XYZ file of C-alpha atoms in Angstrom:
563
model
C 0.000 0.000 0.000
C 2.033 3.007 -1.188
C -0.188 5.382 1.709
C 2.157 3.740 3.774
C 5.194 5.423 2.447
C 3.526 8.560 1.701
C 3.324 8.929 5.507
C 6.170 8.257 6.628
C 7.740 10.783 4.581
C 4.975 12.932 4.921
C 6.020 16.451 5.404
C 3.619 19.112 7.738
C 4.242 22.239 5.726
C 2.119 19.426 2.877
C -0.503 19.039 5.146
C -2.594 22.732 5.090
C -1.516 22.553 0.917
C -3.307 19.157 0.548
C -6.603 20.590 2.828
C -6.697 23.638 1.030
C -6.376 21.594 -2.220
C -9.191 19.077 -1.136
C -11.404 21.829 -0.024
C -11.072 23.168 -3.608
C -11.292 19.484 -5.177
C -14.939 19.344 -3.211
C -16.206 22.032 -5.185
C -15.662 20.269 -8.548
C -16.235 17.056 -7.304
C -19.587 17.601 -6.545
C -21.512 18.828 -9.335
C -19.530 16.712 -11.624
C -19.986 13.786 -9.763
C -23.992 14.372 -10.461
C -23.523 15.521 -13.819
C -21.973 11.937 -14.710
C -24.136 10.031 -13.122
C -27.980 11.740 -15.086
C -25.641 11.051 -17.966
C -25.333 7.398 -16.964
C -29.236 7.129 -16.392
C -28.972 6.830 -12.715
C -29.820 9.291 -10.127
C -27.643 11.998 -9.406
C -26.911 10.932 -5.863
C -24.991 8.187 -7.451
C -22.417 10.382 -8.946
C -21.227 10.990 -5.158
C -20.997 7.759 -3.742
C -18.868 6.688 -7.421
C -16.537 9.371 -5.958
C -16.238 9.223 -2.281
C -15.219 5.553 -2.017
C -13.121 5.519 -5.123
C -11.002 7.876 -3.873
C -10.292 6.817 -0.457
C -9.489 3.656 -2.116
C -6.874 4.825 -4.372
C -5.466 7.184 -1.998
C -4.177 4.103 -0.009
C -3.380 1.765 -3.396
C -2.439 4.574 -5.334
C 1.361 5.077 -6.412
C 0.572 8.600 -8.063
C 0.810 11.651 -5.205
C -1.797 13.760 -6.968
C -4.361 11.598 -8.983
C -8.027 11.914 -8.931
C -10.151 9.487 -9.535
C -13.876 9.596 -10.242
C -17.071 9.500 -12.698
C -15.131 10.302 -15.820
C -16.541 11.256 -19.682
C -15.031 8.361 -21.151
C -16.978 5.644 -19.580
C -20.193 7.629 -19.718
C -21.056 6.276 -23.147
C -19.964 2.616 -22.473
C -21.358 2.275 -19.027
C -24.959 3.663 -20.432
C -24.708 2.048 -23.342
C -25.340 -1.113 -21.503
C -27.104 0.130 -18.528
C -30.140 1.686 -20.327
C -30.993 -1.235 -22.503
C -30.684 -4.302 -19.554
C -32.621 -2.010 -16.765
C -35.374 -1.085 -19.057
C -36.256 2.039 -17.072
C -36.127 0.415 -13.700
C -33.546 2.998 -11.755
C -33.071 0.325 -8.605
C -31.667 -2.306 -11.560
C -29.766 0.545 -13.787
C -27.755 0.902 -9.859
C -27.477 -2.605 -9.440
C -26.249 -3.085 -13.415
C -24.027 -0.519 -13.299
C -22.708 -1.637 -9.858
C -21.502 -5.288 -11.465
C -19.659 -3.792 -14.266
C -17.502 -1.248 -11.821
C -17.073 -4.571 -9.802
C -16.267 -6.726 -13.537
C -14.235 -4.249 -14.861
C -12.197 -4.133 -11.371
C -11.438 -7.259 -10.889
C -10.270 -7.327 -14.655
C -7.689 -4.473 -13.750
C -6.451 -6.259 -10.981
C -5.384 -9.686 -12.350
C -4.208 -7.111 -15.464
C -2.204 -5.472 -12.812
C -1.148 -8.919 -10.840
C -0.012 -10.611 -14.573
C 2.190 -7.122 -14.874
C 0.559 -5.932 -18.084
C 1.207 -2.684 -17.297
C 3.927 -2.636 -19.807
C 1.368 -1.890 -22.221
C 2.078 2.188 -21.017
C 5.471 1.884 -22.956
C 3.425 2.247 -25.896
C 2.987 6.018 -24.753
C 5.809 8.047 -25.714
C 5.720 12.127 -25.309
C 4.136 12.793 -28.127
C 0.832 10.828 -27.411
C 1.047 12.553 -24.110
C 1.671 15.864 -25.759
C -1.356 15.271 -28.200
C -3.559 13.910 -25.217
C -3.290 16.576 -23.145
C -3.557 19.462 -25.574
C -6.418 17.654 -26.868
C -8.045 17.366 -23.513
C -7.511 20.663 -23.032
C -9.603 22.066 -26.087
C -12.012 19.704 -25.582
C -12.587 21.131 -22.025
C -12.430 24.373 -23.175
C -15.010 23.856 -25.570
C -17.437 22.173 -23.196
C -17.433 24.769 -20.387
C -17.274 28.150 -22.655
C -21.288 27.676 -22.867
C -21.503 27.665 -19.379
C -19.530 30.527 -18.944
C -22.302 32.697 -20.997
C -24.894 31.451 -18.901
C -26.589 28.455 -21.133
C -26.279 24.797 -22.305
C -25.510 23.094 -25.453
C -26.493 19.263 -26.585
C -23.560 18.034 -28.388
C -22.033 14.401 -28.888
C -18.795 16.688 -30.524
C -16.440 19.590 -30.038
C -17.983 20.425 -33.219
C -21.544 20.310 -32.326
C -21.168 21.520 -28.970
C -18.622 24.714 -30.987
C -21.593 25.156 -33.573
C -24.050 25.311 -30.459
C -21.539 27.771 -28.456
C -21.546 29.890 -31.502
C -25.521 29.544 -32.466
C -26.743 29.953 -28.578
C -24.398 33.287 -28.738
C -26.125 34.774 -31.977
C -29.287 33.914 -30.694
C -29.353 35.979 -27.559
C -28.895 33.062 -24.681
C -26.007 34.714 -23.263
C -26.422 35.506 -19.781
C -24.344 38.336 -19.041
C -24.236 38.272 -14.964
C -23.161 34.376 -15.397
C -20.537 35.610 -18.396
C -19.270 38.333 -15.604
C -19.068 36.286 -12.865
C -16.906 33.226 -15.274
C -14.582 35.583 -16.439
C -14.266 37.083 -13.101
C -13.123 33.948 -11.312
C -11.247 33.172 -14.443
C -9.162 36.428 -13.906
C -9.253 35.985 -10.131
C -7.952 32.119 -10.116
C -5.248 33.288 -12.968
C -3.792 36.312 -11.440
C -3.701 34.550 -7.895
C -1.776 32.130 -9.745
C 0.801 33.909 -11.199
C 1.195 36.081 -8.291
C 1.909 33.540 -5.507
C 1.277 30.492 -5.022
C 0.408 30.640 -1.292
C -3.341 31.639 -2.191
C -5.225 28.975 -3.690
C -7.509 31.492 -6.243
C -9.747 29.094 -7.122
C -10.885 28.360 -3.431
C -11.366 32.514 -3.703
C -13.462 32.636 -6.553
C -15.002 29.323 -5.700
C -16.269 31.072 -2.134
C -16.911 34.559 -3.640
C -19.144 33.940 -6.749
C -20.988 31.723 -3.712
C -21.172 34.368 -1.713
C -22.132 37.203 -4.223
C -24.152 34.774 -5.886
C -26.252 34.048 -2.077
C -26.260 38.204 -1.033
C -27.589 39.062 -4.417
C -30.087 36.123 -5.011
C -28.878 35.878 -8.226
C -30.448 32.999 -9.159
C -33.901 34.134 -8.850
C -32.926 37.544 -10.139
C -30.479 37.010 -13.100
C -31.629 33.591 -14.081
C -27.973 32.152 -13.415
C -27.619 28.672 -13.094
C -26.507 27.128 -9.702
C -25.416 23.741 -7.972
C -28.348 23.545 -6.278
C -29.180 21.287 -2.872
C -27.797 18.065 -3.068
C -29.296 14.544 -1.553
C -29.094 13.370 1.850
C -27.175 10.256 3.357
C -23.818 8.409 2.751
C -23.258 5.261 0.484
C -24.000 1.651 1.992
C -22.468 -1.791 1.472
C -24.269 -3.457 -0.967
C -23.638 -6.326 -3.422
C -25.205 -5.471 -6.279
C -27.922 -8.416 -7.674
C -28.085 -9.315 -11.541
C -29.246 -12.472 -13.175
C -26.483 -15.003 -14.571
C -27.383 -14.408 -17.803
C -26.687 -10.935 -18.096
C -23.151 -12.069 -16.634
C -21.740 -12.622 -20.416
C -23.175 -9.477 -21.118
C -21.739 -7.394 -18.460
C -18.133 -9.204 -18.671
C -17.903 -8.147 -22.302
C -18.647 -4.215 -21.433
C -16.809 -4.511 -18.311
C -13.485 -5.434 -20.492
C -13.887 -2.216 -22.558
C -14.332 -0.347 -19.882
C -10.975 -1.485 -18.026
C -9.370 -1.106 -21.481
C -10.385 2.727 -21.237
C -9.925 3.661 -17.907
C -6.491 2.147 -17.920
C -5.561 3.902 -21.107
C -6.838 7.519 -19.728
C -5.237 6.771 -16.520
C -1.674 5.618 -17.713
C -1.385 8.354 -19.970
C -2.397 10.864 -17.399
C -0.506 9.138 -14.731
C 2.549 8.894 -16.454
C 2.174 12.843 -17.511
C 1.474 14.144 -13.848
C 4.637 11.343 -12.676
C 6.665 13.281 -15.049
C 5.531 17.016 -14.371
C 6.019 16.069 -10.258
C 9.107 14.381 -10.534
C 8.870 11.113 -9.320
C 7.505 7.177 -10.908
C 4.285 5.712 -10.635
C 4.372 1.807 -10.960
C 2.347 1.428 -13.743
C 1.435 -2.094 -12.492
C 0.447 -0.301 -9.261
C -1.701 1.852 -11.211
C -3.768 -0.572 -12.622
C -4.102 -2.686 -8.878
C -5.497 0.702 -7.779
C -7.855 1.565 -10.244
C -9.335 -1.983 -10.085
C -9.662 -1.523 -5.918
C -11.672 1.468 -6.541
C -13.700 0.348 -9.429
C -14.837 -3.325 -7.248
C -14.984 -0.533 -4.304
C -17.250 1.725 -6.130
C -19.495 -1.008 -6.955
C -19.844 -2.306 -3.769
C -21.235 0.888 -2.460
C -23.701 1.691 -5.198
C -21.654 3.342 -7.470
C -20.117 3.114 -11.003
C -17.197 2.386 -12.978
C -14.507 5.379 -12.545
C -11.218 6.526 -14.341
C -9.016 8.993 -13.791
C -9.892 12.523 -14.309
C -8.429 14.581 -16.473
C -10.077 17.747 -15.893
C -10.110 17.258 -11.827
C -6.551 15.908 -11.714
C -4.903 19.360 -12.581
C -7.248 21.399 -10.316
C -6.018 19.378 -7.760
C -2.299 20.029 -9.279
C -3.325 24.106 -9.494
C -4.742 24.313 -5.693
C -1.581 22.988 -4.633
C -1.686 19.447 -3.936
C 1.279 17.714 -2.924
C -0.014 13.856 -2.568
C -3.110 11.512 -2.161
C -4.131 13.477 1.313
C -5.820 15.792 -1.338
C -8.247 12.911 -2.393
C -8.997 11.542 1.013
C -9.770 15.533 2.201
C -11.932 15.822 -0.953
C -14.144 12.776 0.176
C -14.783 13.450 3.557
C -15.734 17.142 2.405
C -17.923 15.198 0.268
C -19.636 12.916 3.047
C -19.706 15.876 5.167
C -21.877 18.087 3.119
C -23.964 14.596 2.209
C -24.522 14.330 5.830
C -24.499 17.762 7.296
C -25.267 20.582 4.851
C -26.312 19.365 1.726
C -27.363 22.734 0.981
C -23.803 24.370 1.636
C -23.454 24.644 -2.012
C -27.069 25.312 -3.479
C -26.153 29.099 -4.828
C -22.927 28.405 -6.339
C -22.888 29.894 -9.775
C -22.201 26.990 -12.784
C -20.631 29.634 -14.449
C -17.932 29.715 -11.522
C -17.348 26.245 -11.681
C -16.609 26.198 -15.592
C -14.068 28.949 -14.575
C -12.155 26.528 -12.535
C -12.167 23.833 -15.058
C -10.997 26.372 -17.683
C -8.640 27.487 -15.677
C -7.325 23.474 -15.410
C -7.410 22.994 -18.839
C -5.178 26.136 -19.598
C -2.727 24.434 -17.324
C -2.361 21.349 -19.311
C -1.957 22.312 -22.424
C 1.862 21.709 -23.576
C 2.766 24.394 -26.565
C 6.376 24.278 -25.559
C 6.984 20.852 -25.954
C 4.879 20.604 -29.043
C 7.058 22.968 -30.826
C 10.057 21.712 -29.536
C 9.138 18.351 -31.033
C 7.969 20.258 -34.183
C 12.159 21.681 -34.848
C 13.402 18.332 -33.810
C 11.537 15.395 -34.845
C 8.950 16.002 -37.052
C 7.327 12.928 -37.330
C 6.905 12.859 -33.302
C 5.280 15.926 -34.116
C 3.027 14.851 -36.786
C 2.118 11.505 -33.978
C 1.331 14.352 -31.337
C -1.281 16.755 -33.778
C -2.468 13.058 -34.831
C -3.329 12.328 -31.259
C -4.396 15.455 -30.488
C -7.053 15.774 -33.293
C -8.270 12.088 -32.758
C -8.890 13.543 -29.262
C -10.420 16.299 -29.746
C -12.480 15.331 -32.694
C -13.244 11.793 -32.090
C -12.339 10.805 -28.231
C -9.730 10.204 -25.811
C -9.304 6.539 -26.656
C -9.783 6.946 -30.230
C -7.233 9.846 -30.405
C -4.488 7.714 -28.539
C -5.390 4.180 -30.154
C -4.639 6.054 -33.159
C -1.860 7.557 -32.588
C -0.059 4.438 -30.968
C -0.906 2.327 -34.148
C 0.741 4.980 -36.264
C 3.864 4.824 -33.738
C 3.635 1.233 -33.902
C 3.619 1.681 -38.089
C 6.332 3.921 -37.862
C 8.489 1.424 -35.798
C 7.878 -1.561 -38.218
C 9.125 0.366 -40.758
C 11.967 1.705 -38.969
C 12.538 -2.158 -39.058
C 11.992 -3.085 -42.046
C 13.754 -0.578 -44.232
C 16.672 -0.223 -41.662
C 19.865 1.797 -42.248
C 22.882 0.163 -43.157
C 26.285 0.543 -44.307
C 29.399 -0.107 -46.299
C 32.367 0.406 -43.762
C 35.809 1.911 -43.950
C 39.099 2.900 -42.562
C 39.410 6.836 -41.938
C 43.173 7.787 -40.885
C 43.703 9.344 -37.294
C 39.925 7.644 -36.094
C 39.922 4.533 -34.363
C 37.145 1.787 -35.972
C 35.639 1.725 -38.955
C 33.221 3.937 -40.262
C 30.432 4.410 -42.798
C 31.765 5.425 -46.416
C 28.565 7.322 -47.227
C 29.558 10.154 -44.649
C 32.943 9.690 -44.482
C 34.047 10.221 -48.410
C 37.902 9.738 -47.494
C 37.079 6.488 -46.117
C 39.606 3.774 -47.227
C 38.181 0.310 -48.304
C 40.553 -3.041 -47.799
C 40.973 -4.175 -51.217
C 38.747 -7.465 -51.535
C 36.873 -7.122 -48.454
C 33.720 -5.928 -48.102
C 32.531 -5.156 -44.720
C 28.891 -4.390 -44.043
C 27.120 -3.268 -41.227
C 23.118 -3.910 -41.036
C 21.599 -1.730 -38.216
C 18.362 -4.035 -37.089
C 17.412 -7.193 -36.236
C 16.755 -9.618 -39.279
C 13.353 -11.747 -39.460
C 11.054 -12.260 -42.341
C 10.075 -8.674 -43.467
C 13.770 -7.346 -43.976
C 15.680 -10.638 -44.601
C 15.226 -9.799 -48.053
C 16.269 -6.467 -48.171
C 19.374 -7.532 -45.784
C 20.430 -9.841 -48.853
C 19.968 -7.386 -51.914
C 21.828 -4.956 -50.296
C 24.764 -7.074 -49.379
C 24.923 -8.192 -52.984
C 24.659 -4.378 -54.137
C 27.862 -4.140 -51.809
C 29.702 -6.348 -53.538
C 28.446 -5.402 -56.649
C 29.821 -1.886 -56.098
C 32.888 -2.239 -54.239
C 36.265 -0.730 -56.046
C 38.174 -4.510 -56.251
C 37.115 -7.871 -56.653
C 35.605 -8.930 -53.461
C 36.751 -11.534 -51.586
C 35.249 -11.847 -48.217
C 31.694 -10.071 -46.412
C 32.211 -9.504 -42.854
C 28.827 -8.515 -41.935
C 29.036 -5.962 -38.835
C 26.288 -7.800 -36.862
C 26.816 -5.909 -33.160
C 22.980 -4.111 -34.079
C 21.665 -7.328 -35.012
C 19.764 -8.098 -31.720
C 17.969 -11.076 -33.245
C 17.431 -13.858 -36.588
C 14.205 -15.738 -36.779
C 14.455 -18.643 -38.888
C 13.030 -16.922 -42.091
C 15.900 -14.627 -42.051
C 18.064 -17.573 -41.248
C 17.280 -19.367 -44.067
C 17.475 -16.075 -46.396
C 21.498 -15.972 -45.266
C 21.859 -19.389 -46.226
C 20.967 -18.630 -49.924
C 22.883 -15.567 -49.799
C 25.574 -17.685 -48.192
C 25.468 -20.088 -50.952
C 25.067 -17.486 -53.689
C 28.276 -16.145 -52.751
C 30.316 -19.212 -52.230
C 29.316 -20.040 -55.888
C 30.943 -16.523 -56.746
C 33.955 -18.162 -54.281
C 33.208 -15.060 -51.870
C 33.192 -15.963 -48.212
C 30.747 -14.796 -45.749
C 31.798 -14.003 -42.609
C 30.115 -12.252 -38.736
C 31.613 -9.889 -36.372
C 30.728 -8.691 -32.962
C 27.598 -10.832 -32.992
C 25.739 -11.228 -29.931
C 25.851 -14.321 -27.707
C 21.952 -15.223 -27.399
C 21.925 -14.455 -31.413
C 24.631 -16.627 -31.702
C 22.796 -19.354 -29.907
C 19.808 -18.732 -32.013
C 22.084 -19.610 -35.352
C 23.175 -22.891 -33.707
C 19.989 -24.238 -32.571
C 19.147 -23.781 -36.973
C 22.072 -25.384 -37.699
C 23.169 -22.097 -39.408
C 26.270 -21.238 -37.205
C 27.935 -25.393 -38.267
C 26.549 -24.609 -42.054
C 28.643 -21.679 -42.590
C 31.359 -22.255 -40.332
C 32.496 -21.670 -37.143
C 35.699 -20.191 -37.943
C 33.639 -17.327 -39.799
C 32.246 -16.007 -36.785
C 34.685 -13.061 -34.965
C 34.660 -11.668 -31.726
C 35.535 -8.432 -33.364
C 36.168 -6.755 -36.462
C 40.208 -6.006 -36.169
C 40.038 -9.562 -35.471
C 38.385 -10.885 -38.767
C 40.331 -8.152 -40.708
C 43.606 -9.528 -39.147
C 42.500 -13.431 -40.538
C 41.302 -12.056 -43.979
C 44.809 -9.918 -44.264
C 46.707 -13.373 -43.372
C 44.362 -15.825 -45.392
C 44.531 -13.401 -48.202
C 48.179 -12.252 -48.545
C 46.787 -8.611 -49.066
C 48.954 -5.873 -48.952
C 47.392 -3.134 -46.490
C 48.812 -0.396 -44.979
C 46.891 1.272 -41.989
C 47.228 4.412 -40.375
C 49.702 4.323 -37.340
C 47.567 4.139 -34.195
């Protein structure tokens, strides 16, 4: 349980930082918590006990010091998509559905985590995270700007809810006290920000647009939307009750949904690892998420993820590890059970401040261009990431981009570099003739170096471009010493495909020879019978060492630079 080490080394100065940045959590946490949930098709009460639970859980799980875990927008589709249709407008069932496929999807992230398949975050490089999170960040700037002039907008898209932005703003919804009051606690939670950091301005404008919004009556005056009183009463143990039927059913949507969460969190994870400075076991991570999920189901909530919106208002109020979360829920069963009307007048439009305000904070320009002068086509995986998205979805965005990395690395392989090697006078080794003109070839030898593994895509390719070697070398070639240190691997396609070249060029009474090839590749040639069919006395430890036998076997006359 990494809580464990977290306090130990918990430092006091943390302690009023991770309050203050719970406190501040609560106010997000809240109405988004509902807001998932109606978009589920469960009550909105549900949307608090997915978050209270979940995030005590993964506080003491948890390797990551600031993550937040909740209701998140990528499961809302998949976890309704199968809730509606099996509860058939029964809301006691949709709780009890939706509680089995937090607890499926759980236990599937668990034995994920306990099989170590958390490799699988490897797959992110920079750029995906780049792309994600300036993705992310448009697409939460798009989805609270309507809420900052005062009104809503029904969109599946960015596009439909930009179109709706735009449309609701020609047509005369825009509520000017909520647009002043957004921009105000925009401005507020900004300034504060870059002024000091000992102020947390989004608790201020969280507390003053509830204030000013409670003095003035604002609701009933100016028509401004507000939070609202929330339900009454904490979550309860409860095993959720399905028919084992549905089981198949449920296991199905409950793998998709692990699939997603863990994608959102790794990337996220990973970033926020990064950006604080220390590692996040990515095995841990998934252990964790799976405690909450089978934790959130077995106190009437849903699946959860990571949040991507939450997570850097957490980061922005100051938090410093995963007291933040803990504070956050108890805020939340506090208000359940105490004042459930603490928060009824706080302005909407104040809330899509702070998650503005979040999303400004994760968007990475600097990196993006700095990819952009130095590898372009980590650049072009980023924009591809971050259009997939922001156009079509977090998942879709990064399972996109990964299979173009993925694309990219295949045919890295497959049309490797390689390299006709020379002497150069006054530089140990030997060195490739393309960029070193002055390069001096050993009359009758041609040595070539082939800078990937071999197997069945390249093999091919490996033996044209030997032949073109010989083919263009200055003298009558002899021997090919094939530099073979970068050859990490030969599967038994490529195996065979050096046997016919081996042959070819016996028959043209050249000799094929290795250097510098490694021991386990080595053992992979002997086991196919390769290593005794060429010869064992044509494999070198180095390349001095096979250019030494060739000068002796050949009686050639070389003179080399004076080391």
């Amino acid at each position: 349980m990494p809580i464990i080490a977290v306090l130990k080394n918990y430092k006091l100065p943390w302690l009023m930082q991770d309050i203050g940045a719970g406190l501040v959590l609560t106010a997000i946490l809240i109405p988004a918590g509902m807001g998932y949930a109606e978009a589920a098709g469960l009550p909105a009460i549900y949307g608090l006990y997915s978050t209270i639970v979940p995030l005590i859980a993964y506080a003491i799980f948890g390797p990551s010091r600031i993550l937040v875990l909740g209701p998140d927008s990528a499961l809302i589709p998949l976890i309704s998509a199968t809730v509606l249709p099996l509860a058939n407008g029964a809301p006691l069932r949709a709780i009890s559905i939706a509680g089995v496929l937090a607890i499926f999807s759980g236990i599937i992230c668990v034995v994920a985590g306990l099989a170590r398949f958390g490799f699988i975050t490897e797959l992110l490089s920079k750029p995906i995270r780049y792309g994600y999170l300036n993705g992310i960040a448009v697409t939460v700037l798009i989805s609270q700007l309507p809420k900052i002039f005062g009104f809503s907008v029904n969109g599946n898209t960015i596009w439909e809810e930009l179109i709706g932005l735009l449309q609701g703003v020609h047509d005369g919804k825009t509520n000017f006290t909520a647009l002043a009051i957004g921009l105000s606690c925009l401005l507020v939670i900004l300034i504060l920000k870059r002024l000091t950091t000992k102020i947390s301005g989004v608790l201020v404008a969280v507390v003053a647009a509830t204030v000013v919004s409670s003095i003035f009556e604002l609701s009933q005056r100016s028509g401004i939307v507000v939070v609202g009183s929330l339900p009454q009463g904490l979550p309860a143990f409860q095993i959720p009750n399905i028919a084992p039927i549905e089981f198949k059913t449920l296991f199905s949507s409950a793998l998709a949904i692990a699939l997603v969460s863990f994608a959102d969190l790794s990337v996220l994870s990973r970033t926020f690892a990064i950006r604080g400075g220390y590692k996040a076991d990515r095995n841990q991570e998934l252990i964790a998420l799976g405690i909450a999920n089978i934790a959130a189901g077995l106190f009437q909530g849903f699946s959860v993820s990571s949040s991507a919106s939450r997570t850097p208002v957490a980061e922005a109020a100051g938090s410093k590890t995963q007291i933040t979360g803990v504070v956050g829920a108890i805020c939340i069963a506090l208000v359940l059970l105490f004042a459930p009307m603490l928060l009824q007048n706080l302005p909407q439009a104040a809330l899509s401040a702070v998650v503005i305000s979040a999303g400004l904070a994760i968007f990475e320009i600097s990196g993006t261009l700095r990819l952009f002068h130095l590898r372009r086509f980590e650049f072009v995986l980023s924009i591809v990431c971050f259009c997939g998205v922001a156009i079509l979805g977090v998942i879709q965005g990064i399972f996109g981009a990964v299979v173009l990395a993925l694309l990219a690395f295949v045919w890295s392989a497959w049309r490797p570099y390689s390299a006709v090697l020379g002497r150069i006078d006054g530089i140990k080794g030997y060195h490739d003739i393309q960029r070193h003109p002055d390069a001096r070839q050993i009359p009758g030898l041609v040595i070539f170096r082939w800078d990937a593994p071999l197997f069945f895509a390249n093999a091919e390719i490996f033996c044209e471009r030997v032949l073109n070697a010989v083919a263009s070398a200055p003298t009558v070639t002899k021997w090919v010493l094939v530099a073979a240190e970068p050859v990490t691997d030969i599967d038994l396609t490529a195996a065979d495909a050096i046997a016919e070249l081996d042959k070819t060029l016996c028959q043209a009474r050249i000799e094929l020879c290795f250097a510098e090839l490694k021991g386990p590749t080595k053992d992979r040639l002997k086991r196919y019978g390769l290593f005794t069919k060429i010869g064992k006395d044509d494999f070198f430890p180095t390349i001095g060492q096979a250019v030494d036998m060739y000068l002796e076997v050949n009686k050639v006359e070389w003179h080399d630079w004076d080391e």
